[in-house]
Coordinates of C-alpha atoms in Angstrom, one line a residue:
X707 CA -2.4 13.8 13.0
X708 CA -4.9 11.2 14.7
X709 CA -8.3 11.5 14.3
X710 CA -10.1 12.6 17.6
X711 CA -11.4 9.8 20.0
X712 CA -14.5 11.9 20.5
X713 CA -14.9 14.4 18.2
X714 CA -17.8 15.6 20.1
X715 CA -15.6 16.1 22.8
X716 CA -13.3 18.2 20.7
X717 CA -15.8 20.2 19.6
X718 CA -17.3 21.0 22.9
X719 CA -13.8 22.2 23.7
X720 CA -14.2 24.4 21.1
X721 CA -17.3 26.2 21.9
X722 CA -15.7 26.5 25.8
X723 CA -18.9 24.5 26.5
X724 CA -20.4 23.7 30.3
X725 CA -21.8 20.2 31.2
X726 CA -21.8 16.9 31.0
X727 CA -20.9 14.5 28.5
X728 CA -23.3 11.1 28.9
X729 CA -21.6 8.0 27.4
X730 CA -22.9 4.2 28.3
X731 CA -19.5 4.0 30.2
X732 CA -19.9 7.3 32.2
X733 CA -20.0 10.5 32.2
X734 CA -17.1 14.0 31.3
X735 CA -17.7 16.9 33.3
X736 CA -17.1 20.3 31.0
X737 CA -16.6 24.0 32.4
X738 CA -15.6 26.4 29.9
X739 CA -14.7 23.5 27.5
X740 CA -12.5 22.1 30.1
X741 CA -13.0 18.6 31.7
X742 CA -13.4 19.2 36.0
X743 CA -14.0 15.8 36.8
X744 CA -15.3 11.9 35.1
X745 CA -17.4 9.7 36.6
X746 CA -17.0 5.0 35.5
X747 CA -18.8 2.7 37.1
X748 CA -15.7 0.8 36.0
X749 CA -13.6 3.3 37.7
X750 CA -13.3 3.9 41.4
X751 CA -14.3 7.6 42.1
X752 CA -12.5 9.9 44.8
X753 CA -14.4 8.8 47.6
X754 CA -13.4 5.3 47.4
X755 CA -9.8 6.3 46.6
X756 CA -9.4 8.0 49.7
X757 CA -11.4 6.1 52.1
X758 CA -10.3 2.6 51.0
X759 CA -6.6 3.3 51.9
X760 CA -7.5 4.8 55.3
X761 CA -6.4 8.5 54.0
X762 CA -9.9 9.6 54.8
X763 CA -12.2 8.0 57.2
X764 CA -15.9 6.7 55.7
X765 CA -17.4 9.6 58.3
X766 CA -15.3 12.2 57.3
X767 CA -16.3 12.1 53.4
X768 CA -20.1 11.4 54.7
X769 CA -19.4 14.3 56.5
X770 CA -18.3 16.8 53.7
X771 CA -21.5 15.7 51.4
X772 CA -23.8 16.4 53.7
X773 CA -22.1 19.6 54.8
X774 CA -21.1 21.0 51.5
X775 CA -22.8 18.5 48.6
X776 CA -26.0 21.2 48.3
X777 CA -23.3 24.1 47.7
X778 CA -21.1 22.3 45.7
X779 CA -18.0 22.5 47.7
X780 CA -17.1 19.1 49.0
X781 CA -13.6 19.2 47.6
X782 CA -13.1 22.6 49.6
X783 CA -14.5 21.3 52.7
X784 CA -12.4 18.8 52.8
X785 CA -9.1 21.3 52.2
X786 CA -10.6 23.9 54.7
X787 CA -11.5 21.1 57.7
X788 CA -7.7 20.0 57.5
X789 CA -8.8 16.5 56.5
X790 CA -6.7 16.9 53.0
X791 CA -3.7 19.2 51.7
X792 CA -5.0 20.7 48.4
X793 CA -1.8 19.0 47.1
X794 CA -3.7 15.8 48.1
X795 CA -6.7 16.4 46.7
X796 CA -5.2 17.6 43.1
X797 CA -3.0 14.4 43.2
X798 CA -6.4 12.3 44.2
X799 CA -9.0 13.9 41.7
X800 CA -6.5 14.0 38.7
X801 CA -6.2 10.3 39.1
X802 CA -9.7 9.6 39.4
X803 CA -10.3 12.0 36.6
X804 CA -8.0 10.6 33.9
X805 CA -9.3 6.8 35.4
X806 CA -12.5 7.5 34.6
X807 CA -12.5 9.2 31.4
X808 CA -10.6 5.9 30.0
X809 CA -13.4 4.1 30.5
X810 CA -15.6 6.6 28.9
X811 CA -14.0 7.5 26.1
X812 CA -13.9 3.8 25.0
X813 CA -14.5 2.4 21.7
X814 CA -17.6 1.0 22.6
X815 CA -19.2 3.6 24.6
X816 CA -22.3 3.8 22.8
X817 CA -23.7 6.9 21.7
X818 CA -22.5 10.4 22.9
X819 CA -25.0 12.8 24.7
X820 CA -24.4 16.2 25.7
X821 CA -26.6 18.3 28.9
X822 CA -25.6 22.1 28.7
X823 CA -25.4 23.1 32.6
X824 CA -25.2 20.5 34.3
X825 CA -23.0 20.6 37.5
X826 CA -21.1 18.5 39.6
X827 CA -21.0 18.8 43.7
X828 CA -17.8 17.5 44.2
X829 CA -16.6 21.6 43.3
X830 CA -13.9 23.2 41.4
X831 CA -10.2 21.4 41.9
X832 CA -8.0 21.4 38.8
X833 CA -9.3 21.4 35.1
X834 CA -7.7 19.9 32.3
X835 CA -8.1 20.0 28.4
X836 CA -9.9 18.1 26.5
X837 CA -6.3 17.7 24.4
X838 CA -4.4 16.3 27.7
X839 CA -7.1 13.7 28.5
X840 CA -7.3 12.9 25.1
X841 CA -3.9 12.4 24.6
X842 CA -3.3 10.1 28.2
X843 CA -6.2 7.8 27.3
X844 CA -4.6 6.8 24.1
X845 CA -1.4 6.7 25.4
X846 CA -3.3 4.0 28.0
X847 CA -5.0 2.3 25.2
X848 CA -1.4 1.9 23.5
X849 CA 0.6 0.2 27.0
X850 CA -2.3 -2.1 27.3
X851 CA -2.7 -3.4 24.0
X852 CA 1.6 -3.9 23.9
X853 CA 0.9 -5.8 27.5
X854 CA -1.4 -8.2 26.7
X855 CA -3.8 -7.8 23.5
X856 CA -6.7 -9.2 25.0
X857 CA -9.0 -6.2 25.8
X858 CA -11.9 -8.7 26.9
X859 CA -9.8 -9.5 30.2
X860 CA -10.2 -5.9 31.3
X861 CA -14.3 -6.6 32.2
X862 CA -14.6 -10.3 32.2
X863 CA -14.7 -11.9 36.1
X864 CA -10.7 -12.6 37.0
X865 CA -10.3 -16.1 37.1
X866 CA -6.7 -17.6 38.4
X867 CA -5.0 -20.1 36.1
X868 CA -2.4 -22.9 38.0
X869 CA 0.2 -22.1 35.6
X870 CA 3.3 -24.6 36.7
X871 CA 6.6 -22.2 35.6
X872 CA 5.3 -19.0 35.4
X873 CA 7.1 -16.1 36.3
X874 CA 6.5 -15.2 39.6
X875 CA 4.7 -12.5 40.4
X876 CA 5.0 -8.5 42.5
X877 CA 3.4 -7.7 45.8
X878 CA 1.1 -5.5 43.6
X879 CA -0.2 -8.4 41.8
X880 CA -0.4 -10.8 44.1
X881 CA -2.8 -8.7 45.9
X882 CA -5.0 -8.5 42.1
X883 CA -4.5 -12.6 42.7
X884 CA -5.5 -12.7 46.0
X885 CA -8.7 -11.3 45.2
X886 CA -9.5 -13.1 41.2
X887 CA -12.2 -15.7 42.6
X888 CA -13.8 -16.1 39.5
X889 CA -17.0 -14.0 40.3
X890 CA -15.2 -10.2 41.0
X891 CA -14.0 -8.0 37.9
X892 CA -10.9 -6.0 37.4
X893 CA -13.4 -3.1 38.4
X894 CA -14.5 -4.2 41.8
X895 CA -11.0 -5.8 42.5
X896 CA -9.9 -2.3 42.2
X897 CA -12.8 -1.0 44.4
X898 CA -11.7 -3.5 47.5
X899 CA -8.1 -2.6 46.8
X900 CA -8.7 1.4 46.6
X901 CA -6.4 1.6 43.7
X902 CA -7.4 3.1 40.1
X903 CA -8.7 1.0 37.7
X904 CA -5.9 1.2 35.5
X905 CA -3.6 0.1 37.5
X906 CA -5.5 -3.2 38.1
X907 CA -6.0 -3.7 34.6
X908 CA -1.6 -3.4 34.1
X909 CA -1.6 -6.2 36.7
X910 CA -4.6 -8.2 34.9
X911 CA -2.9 -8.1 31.5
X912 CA 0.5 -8.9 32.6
X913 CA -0.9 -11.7 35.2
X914 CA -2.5 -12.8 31.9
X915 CA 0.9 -12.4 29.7
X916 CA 2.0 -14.7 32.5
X917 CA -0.2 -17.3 32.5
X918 CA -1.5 -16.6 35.8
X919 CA -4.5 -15.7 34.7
X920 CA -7.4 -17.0 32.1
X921 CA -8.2 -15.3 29.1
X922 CA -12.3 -15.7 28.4
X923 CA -12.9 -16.6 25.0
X924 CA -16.0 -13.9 25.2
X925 CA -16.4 -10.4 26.2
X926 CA -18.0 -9.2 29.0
X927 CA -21.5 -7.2 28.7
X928 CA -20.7 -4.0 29.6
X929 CA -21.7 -2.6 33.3
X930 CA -24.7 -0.1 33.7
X931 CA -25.2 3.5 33.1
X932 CA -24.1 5.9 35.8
X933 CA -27.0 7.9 36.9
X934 CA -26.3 11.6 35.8
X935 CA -24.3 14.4 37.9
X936 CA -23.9 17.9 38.5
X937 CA -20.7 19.7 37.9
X938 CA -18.8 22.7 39.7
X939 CA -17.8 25.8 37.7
X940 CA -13.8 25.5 37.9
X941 CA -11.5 28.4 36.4
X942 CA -8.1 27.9 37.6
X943 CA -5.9 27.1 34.6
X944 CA -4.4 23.3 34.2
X945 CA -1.0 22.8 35.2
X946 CA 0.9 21.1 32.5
X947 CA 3.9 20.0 34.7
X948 CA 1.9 18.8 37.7
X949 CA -0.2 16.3 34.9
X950 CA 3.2 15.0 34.0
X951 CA 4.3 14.8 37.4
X952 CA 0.9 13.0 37.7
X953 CA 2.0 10.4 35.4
X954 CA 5.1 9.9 36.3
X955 CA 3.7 9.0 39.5
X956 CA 1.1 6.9 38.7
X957 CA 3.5 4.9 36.3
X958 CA 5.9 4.6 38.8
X959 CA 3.6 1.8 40.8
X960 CA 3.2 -0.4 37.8

């Protein structure tokens, strides 16, 4: 059996523990021992998902955190205002969720803090274990590495190479190209593009398989701590089959 990626993790699981688990990366939010929502600042969160595809406009998400935020409920405003099908907003914070707690479960997090009680506003949607989440970041960890086994490519400022018989390349990551200047991460090219993380870092290490782009001979220093948030109480039980349905999804745009 595999040792843990954060034993901490597993044993706050254990003890059906409520807060939030501070990493240099981000930050887990526990209710009962179960993980309600993640927060990267290498990871787009649910507002930017939404908004930067058009599904939601910019005022409507102001909107619900300034209607709800205080109470905790901005996930159920959204639902109740008819701006989002709870179906949506599942599909939407699941992503974000297991996006974000990639990035904080990472190697080289730094050191693991835990704050019993604390609560986050965007309210209760669909928990998961500490097992599943677990489980789908090292089944991330495992694509990438087969991909490309360059792990500093994944923070490091995207910079195009003018490969001459390269294999050309998808819509998808044309649009990653589009955008690699030199200057902007796989992070913020995500951010401009609305799409998880992840997904950016499959185009980044196969552009980089390719030859399209450059592999820095240095990693990147990491990005800054996200300031700390409040988590909702959640009880609904997960849903094994829509978290595979989940993936399946997601891994059918790579």
């Amino acid at each position: 059996m595999s040792a843990a990626i954060s034993p901490m993790l597993v044993r706050l699981a254990s003890e059906r523990a409520t807060g939030a688990l501070l990493r240099d990366a981000g930050t887990l939010y526990l209710v009962d021992g179960r993980v309600v929502h993640a927060e990267s600042p290498a990871s787009p969160g649910v507002d930017v998902l939404l908004t930067a595809t058009g599904r939601l406009a910019a005022e409507g998400w102001q909107e619900a955190l300034d209607r709800a935020g205080a109470r905790r409920q901005v996930g159920r405003f959204l639902v109740d205002s008819g701006r989002l099908t709870d179906g949506e907003l599942e599909i939407c914070h699941l992503g974000a969720l297991f996006d974000a707690a990639f990035f904080v479960l990472a190697p080289a997090s730094g050191p693991t803090r835990f704050r019993y009680g604390a609560v986050h506003w965007l309210g209760p949607v669909r928990p998961v274990t500490a097992e599943a989440v677990e489980r789908e970041t090292r089944r991330r960890r495992k694509l990438l590495e087969d991909l490309w086994p360059s792990p500093e490519v994944d923070s490091a400022p995207v910079v195009r190479r003018q490969a001459v018989r390269s294999p050309p390349v998808t819509p998808r990551q044309r649009a990653v190209l589009d955008l690699a200047d030199g200057v902007r991460t796989p992070a913020a090219i995500s951010r401009l593009l609305g799409r998880p993380a992840f997904h950016t870092l499959i185009d980044v290490r196969r552009l980089a398989a390719a030859g399209h782009i450059a592999t820095p001979r240095d990693p990147a220093p990491p990005g800054p701590s996200p300031a700390p948030a409040r988590v909702p109480e959640v009880s609904t039980d997960p849903d094994i089959a829509l978290l595979r349905r989940l993936r399946d999804a997601l891994e059918a745009h790579l």
